[in-house]
């Protein structure tokens, strides 16, 4: 039985998002392990475009599609799906598309106008240079100039989806889960443990900050390990 999502106010969601921007995925991954959530990392094929796009942190808004030949002229379901994006969200795109982009510059602009703070794409993107000018972080599986129109079509949104995983073939992403990405990769934090994970990740972050300061002041690594244990 799926857990019931925790309902939070818009202010609480944004406050949590800002706090997550100050912690590293490595610390969050360690916390998830202690909770028995061992398969929350996305595959290493997910790459930031551009590499300087910065940190990604926000609430999952899921979009799913599939290869489905149709006439040129646009995908109204994709437009309807994107219209539902709200502030602080990260769109997470899934599907069986190969060789085609799921979205480009114009959709990124439209989502940003609605307060979306980034995207994770288990597929392709294009217009990378122009998306970079929007300062809109995107982690995607590949890049391609080939459009999805007439090839790949959205067939669902705000539903549980599966994206490629790091330690498992697939990772489940539900609407309202928290997505965190940085130089080390991307994690899915289930909605019901977001608060627990954040508090412990902040504690680990403070501990690491203290360790770095003490190392700079002359503490040896052996002394740090004896004092703080595994870090």
mmCIF file of C-alpha atoms in Angstrom:
data_model
loop_
_atom_site.group_PDB
_atom_site.id
_atom_site.type_symbol
_atom_site.label_atom_id
_atom_site.label_comp_id
_atom_site.label_asym_id
_atom_site.label_seq_id
_atom_site.Cartn_x
_atom_site.Cartn_y
_atom_site.Cartn_z
ATOM 1 C CA UNK A 1 0.000 0.000 0.000
ATOM 2 C CA UNK A 2 1.418 3.389 -0.999
ATOM 3 C CA UNK A 3 2.116 5.921 1.739
ATOM 4 C CA UNK A 4 -0.249 8.882 2.005
ATOM 5 C CA UNK A 5 1.579 12.056 0.864
ATOM 6 C CA UNK A 6 2.186 14.717 3.469
ATOM 7 C CA UNK A 7 0.223 17.876 2.664
ATOM 8 C CA UNK A 8 2.238 21.077 3.166
ATOM 9 C CA UNK A 9 1.441 24.741 2.639
ATOM 10 C CA UNK A 10 3.118 26.638 -0.190
ATOM 11 C CA UNK A 11 5.226 28.514 2.371
ATOM 12 C CA UNK A 12 6.386 25.282 4.034
ATOM 13 C CA UNK A 13 7.223 23.721 0.670
ATOM 14 C CA UNK A 14 9.389 26.677 -0.294
ATOM 15 C CA UNK A 15 11.101 26.810 3.100
ATOM 16 C CA UNK A 16 11.989 23.119 2.801
ATOM 17 C CA UNK A 17 13.231 23.633 -0.752
ATOM 18 C CA UNK A 18 15.531 26.457 0.307
ATOM 19 C CA UNK A 19 16.985 24.312 3.103
ATOM 20 C CA UNK A 20 17.650 21.420 0.713
ATOM 21 C CA UNK A 21 19.636 23.794 -1.501
ATOM 22 C CA UNK A 22 22.180 23.986 1.339
ATOM 23 C CA UNK A 23 22.856 20.247 1.688
ATOM 24 C CA UNK A 24 24.723 17.846 -0.595
ATOM 25 C CA UNK A 25 23.248 14.785 -2.283
ATOM 26 C CA UNK A 26 26.000 12.692 -0.678
ATOM 27 C CA UNK A 27 24.716 13.465 2.823
ATOM 28 C CA UNK A 28 21.113 12.925 1.785
ATOM 29 C CA UNK A 29 22.007 9.574 0.200
ATOM 30 C CA UNK A 30 23.625 8.456 3.465
ATOM 31 C CA UNK A 31 20.510 9.406 5.420
ATOM 32 C CA UNK A 32 18.286 7.503 2.994
ATOM 33 C CA UNK A 33 20.440 4.406 3.573
ATOM 34 C CA UNK A 34 19.939 4.641 7.341
ATOM 35 C CA UNK A 35 16.180 4.650 6.692
ATOM 36 C CA UNK A 36 16.462 1.492 4.598
ATOM 37 C CA UNK A 37 15.822 3.346 1.351
ATOM 38 C CA UNK A 38 18.756 1.952 -0.610
ATOM 39 C CA UNK A 39 17.625 2.583 -4.192
ATOM 40 C CA UNK A 40 16.757 6.278 -4.430
ATOM 41 C CA UNK A 41 19.603 7.408 -6.681
ATOM 42 C CA UNK A 42 19.039 8.017 -10.378
ATOM 43 C CA UNK A 43 21.349 6.527 -12.985
ATOM 44 C CA UNK A 44 24.684 8.204 -13.630
ATOM 45 C CA UNK A 45 23.585 8.766 -17.236
ATOM 46 C CA UNK A 46 21.582 11.761 -15.995
ATOM 47 C CA UNK A 47 23.814 14.716 -16.802
ATOM 48 C CA UNK A 48 23.365 18.419 -16.021
ATOM 49 C CA UNK A 49 22.837 20.556 -19.123
ATOM 50 C CA UNK A 50 24.829 22.697 -19.195
ATOM 51 C CA UNK A 51 27.386 21.439 -16.642
ATOM 52 C CA UNK A 52 27.232 24.857 -14.962
ATOM 53 C CA UNK A 53 23.439 24.774 -14.571
ATOM 54 C CA UNK A 54 23.691 24.628 -10.787
ATOM 55 C CA UNK A 55 21.820 22.769 -8.082
ATOM 56 C CA UNK A 56 18.357 21.365 -8.638
ATOM 57 C CA UNK A 57 15.895 21.086 -5.751
ATOM 58 C CA UNK A 58 12.133 20.909 -5.891
ATOM 59 C CA UNK A 59 8.916 18.936 -5.654
ATOM 60 C CA UNK A 60 8.265 16.296 -8.295
ATOM 61 C CA UNK A 61 5.683 17.003 -10.965
ATOM 62 C CA UNK A 62 5.580 13.856 -13.069
ATOM 63 C CA UNK A 63 5.028 13.582 -16.828
ATOM 64 C CA UNK A 64 4.946 10.334 -18.826
ATOM 65 C CA UNK A 65 4.921 9.657 -22.570
ATOM 66 C CA UNK A 66 5.592 7.027 -25.202
ATOM 67 C CA UNK A 67 6.661 6.616 -28.796
ATOM 68 C CA UNK A 68 3.432 7.037 -30.745
ATOM 69 C CA UNK A 69 3.389 8.162 -34.393
ATOM 70 C CA UNK A 70 0.903 10.966 -35.095
ATOM 71 C CA UNK A 71 0.446 13.928 -37.401
ATOM 72 C CA UNK A 72 2.657 16.998 -37.234
ATOM 73 C CA UNK A 73 1.088 19.926 -35.456
ATOM 74 C CA UNK A 74 1.866 19.632 -31.786
ATOM 75 C CA UNK A 75 0.984 17.610 -28.695
ATOM 76 C CA UNK A 76 -1.945 19.219 -26.809
ATOM 77 C CA UNK A 77 -1.569 16.775 -23.919
ATOM 78 C CA UNK A 78 2.000 17.943 -23.389
ATOM 79 C CA UNK A 79 0.805 21.534 -23.254
ATOM 80 C CA UNK A 80 -1.946 20.637 -20.775
ATOM 81 C CA UNK A 81 0.527 18.723 -18.600
ATOM 82 C CA UNK A 82 2.959 21.650 -18.522
ATOM 83 C CA UNK A 83 0.145 24.073 -17.677
ATOM 84 C CA UNK A 84 -0.334 22.324 -14.335
ATOM 85 C CA UNK A 85 3.186 23.065 -13.086
ATOM 86 C CA UNK A 86 3.360 25.220 -9.973
ATOM 87 C CA UNK A 87 5.950 27.148 -7.961
ATOM 88 C CA UNK A 88 8.830 25.148 -6.533
ATOM 89 C CA UNK A 89 8.209 22.120 -8.713
ATOM 90 C CA UNK A 90 10.642 20.035 -10.747
ATOM 91 C CA UNK A 91 9.155 18.321 -13.778
ATOM 92 C CA UNK A 92 10.221 14.681 -14.006
ATOM 93 C CA UNK A 93 9.801 13.249 -17.506
ATOM 94 C CA UNK A 94 9.628 9.511 -18.215
ATOM 95 C CA UNK A 95 8.820 7.305 -21.165
ATOM 96 C CA UNK A 96 10.201 5.077 -23.891
ATOM 97 C CA UNK A 97 11.503 7.818 -26.150
ATOM 98 C CA UNK A 98 14.843 7.092 -27.791
ATOM 99 C CA UNK A 99 16.644 9.623 -29.941
ATOM 100 C CA UNK A 100 14.018 12.344 -29.557
ATOM 101 C CA UNK A 101 13.833 15.327 -27.228
ATOM 102 C CA UNK A 102 11.001 15.600 -24.738
ATOM 103 C CA UNK A 103 11.256 19.359 -24.469
ATOM 104 C CA UNK A 104 13.328 22.383 -25.421
ATOM 105 C CA UNK A 105 13.692 26.088 -24.790
ATOM 106 C CA UNK A 106 10.088 27.228 -25.190
ATOM 107 C CA UNK A 107 8.619 24.645 -22.829
ATOM 108 C CA UNK A 108 11.377 25.435 -20.323
ATOM 109 C CA UNK A 109 10.463 29.133 -20.512
ATOM 110 C CA UNK A 110 6.772 28.344 -20.043
ATOM 111 C CA UNK A 111 7.454 26.156 -17.019
ATOM 112 C CA UNK A 112 9.783 28.730 -15.499
ATOM 113 C CA UNK A 113 7.053 31.376 -15.859
ATOM 114 C CA UNK A 114 4.857 29.168 -13.670
ATOM 115 C CA UNK A 115 7.545 28.902 -11.000
ATOM 116 C CA UNK A 116 9.040 25.577 -12.020
ATOM 117 C CA UNK A 117 12.662 25.389 -10.819
ATOM 118 C CA UNK A 118 14.114 22.687 -13.073
ATOM 119 C CA UNK A 119 13.582 19.402 -14.882
ATOM 120 C CA UNK A 120 14.776 15.808 -14.844
ATOM 121 C CA UNK A 121 14.383 14.081 -18.185
ATOM 122 C CA UNK A 122 14.669 10.318 -18.672
ATOM 123 C CA UNK A 123 15.056 11.034 -22.354
ATOM 124 C CA UNK A 124 16.407 13.835 -24.532
ATOM 125 C CA UNK A 125 16.490 17.611 -24.555
ATOM 126 C CA UNK A 126 17.543 20.246 -27.081
ATOM 127 C CA UNK A 127 18.103 24.035 -27.205
ATOM 128 C CA UNK A 128 20.658 23.561 -24.438
ATOM 129 C CA UNK A 129 22.448 26.869 -25.051
ATOM 130 C CA UNK A 130 19.179 28.806 -24.824
ATOM 131 C CA UNK A 131 17.923 26.886 -21.788
ATOM 132 C CA UNK A 132 21.213 27.790 -20.111
ATOM 133 C CA UNK A 133 20.437 31.474 -20.615
ATOM 134 C CA UNK A 134 17.234 30.932 -18.632
ATOM 135 C CA UNK A 135 19.301 29.616 -15.685
ATOM 136 C CA UNK A 136 16.950 26.646 -15.619
ATOM 137 C CA UNK A 137 18.738 23.501 -14.329
ATOM 138 C CA UNK A 138 18.069 20.320 -16.291
ATOM 139 C CA UNK A 139 19.400 16.807 -15.751
ATOM 140 C CA UNK A 140 18.780 14.656 -18.830
ATOM 141 C CA UNK A 141 19.741 11.253 -20.189
ATOM 142 C CA UNK A 142 20.873 12.569 -23.583
ATOM 143 C CA UNK A 143 20.743 15.518 -25.962
ATOM 144 C CA UNK A 144 19.359 15.531 -29.490
ATOM 145 C CA UNK A 145 18.080 18.064 -32.048
ATOM 146 C CA UNK A 146 15.243 15.694 -33.098
ATOM 147 C CA UNK A 147 11.816 16.907 -31.952
ATOM 148 C CA UNK A 148 9.211 14.671 -30.305
ATOM 149 C CA UNK A 149 6.311 15.984 -32.419
ATOM 150 C CA UNK A 150 4.860 13.151 -34.560
ATOM 151 C CA UNK A 151 7.109 10.665 -32.730
ATOM 152 C CA UNK A 152 6.612 10.756 -28.936
ATOM 153 C CA UNK A 153 3.461 11.804 -27.121
ATOM 154 C CA UNK A 154 2.570 12.626 -23.520
ATOM 155 C CA UNK A 155 -0.015 10.179 -22.157
ATOM 156 C CA UNK A 156 -0.131 10.959 -18.449
ATOM 157 C CA UNK A 157 0.934 13.403 -15.762
ATOM 158 C CA UNK A 158 0.876 13.683 -11.982
ATOM 159 C CA UNK A 159 0.945 9.898 -11.685
ATOM 160 C CA UNK A 160 3.617 7.522 -10.296
ATOM 161 C CA UNK A 161 6.341 6.965 -12.890
ATOM 162 C CA UNK A 162 9.601 5.036 -13.138
ATOM 163 C CA UNK A 163 12.979 6.488 -14.120
ATOM 164 C CA UNK A 164 16.334 4.773 -14.564
ATOM 165 C CA UNK A 165 18.137 4.056 -11.322
ATOM 166 C CA UNK A 166 21.719 3.897 -10.052
ATOM 167 C CA UNK A 167 21.533 0.742 -7.909
ATOM 168 C CA UNK A 168 18.285 -0.646 -9.323
ATOM 169 C CA UNK A 169 16.917 -0.725 -12.829
ATOM 170 C CA UNK A 170 14.126 1.701 -11.994
ATOM 171 C CA UNK A 171 13.315 4.241 -9.296
ATOM 172 C CA UNK A 172 9.713 5.108 -8.549
ATOM 173 C CA UNK A 173 8.843 8.811 -8.516
ATOM 174 C CA UNK A 174 5.478 9.959 -7.203
ATOM 175 C CA UNK A 175 3.968 13.438 -7.453
ATOM 176 C CA UNK A 176 5.123 15.401 -4.415
ATOM 177 C CA UNK A 177 8.353 13.478 -3.834
ATOM 178 C CA UNK A 178 11.389 15.716 -3.462
ATOM 179 C CA UNK A 179 14.075 15.787 -6.184
ATOM 180 C CA UNK A 180 17.631 16.850 -5.365
ATOM 181 C CA UNK A 181 20.468 17.082 -7.881
ATOM 182 C CA UNK A 182 24.017 18.419 -7.793
ATOM 183 C CA UNK A 183 27.488 17.592 -9.155
ATOM 184 C CA UNK A 184 27.274 14.074 -7.701
ATOM 185 C CA UNK A 185 23.941 13.116 -9.234
ATOM 186 C CA UNK A 186 20.212 13.051 -8.540
ATOM 187 C CA UNK A 187 18.123 11.572 -5.707
ATOM 188 C CA UNK A 188 14.421 10.914 -5.174
ATOM 189 C CA UNK A 189 13.289 11.562 -1.604
ATOM 190 C CA UNK A 190 9.869 10.050 -0.891
ATOM 191 C CA UNK A 191 7.355 12.632 0.275
ATOM 192 C CA UNK A 192 6.618 10.943 3.584
ATOM 193 C CA UNK A 193 10.268 11.056 4.773
ATOM 194 C CA UNK A 194 11.242 14.501 3.450
ATOM 195 C CA UNK A 195 11.242 16.199 6.854
ATOM 196 C CA UNK A 196 13.175 13.405 8.582
ATOM 197 C CA UNK A 197 15.763 13.269 5.806
ATOM 198 C CA UNK A 198 16.238 17.038 5.743
ATOM 199 C CA UNK A 199 16.851 17.411 9.480
ATOM 200 C CA UNK A 200 19.425 14.603 9.543
ATOM 201 C CA UNK A 201 21.125 15.810 6.345
ATOM 202 C CA UNK A 202 21.473 19.263 7.908
ATOM 203 C CA UNK A 203 23.058 17.668 10.986
ATOM 204 C CA UNK A 204 25.561 15.805 8.817
ATOM 205 C CA UNK A 205 26.289 18.979 6.880
ATOM 206 C CA UNK A 206 27.082 20.860 10.097
ATOM 207 C CA UNK A 207 29.281 17.992 11.258
ATOM 208 C CA UNK A 208 31.226 17.945 8.000
ATOM 209 C CA UNK A 209 31.690 21.701 8.219
ATOM 210 C CA UNK A 210 33.208 21.294 11.681
ATOM 211 C CA UNK A 211 35.485 18.493 10.469
ATOM 212 C CA UNK A 212 36.770 20.589 7.561
ATOM 213 C CA UNK A 213 37.482 23.503 9.875
ATOM 214 C CA UNK A 214 39.371 21.293 12.331
ATOM 215 C CA UNK A 215 41.368 19.633 9.545
ATOM 216 C CA UNK A 216 42.397 23.063 8.296
ATOM 217 C CA UNK A 217 43.514 23.907 11.832
ATOM 218 C CA UNK A 218 45.791 20.870 12.011
ATOM 219 C CA UNK A 219 43.615 17.956 13.124
ATOM 220 C CA UNK A 220 44.812 14.770 11.425
ATOM 221 C CA UNK A 221 42.467 12.525 9.483
ATOM 222 C CA UNK A 222 43.033 9.716 12.010
ATOM 223 C CA UNK A 223 42.110 12.085 14.853
ATOM 224 C CA UNK A 224 39.014 13.237 12.965
ATOM 225 C CA UNK A 225 37.877 9.664 12.428
ATOM 226 C CA UNK A 226 38.462 8.857 16.091
ATOM 227 C CA UNK A 227 36.467 11.922 17.139
ATOM 228 C CA UNK A 228 33.599 11.805 14.650
ATOM 229 C CA UNK A 229 33.584 8.211 13.425
ATOM 230 C CA UNK A 230 32.583 7.366 9.865
ATOM 231 C CA UNK A 231 31.745 10.466 7.817
#
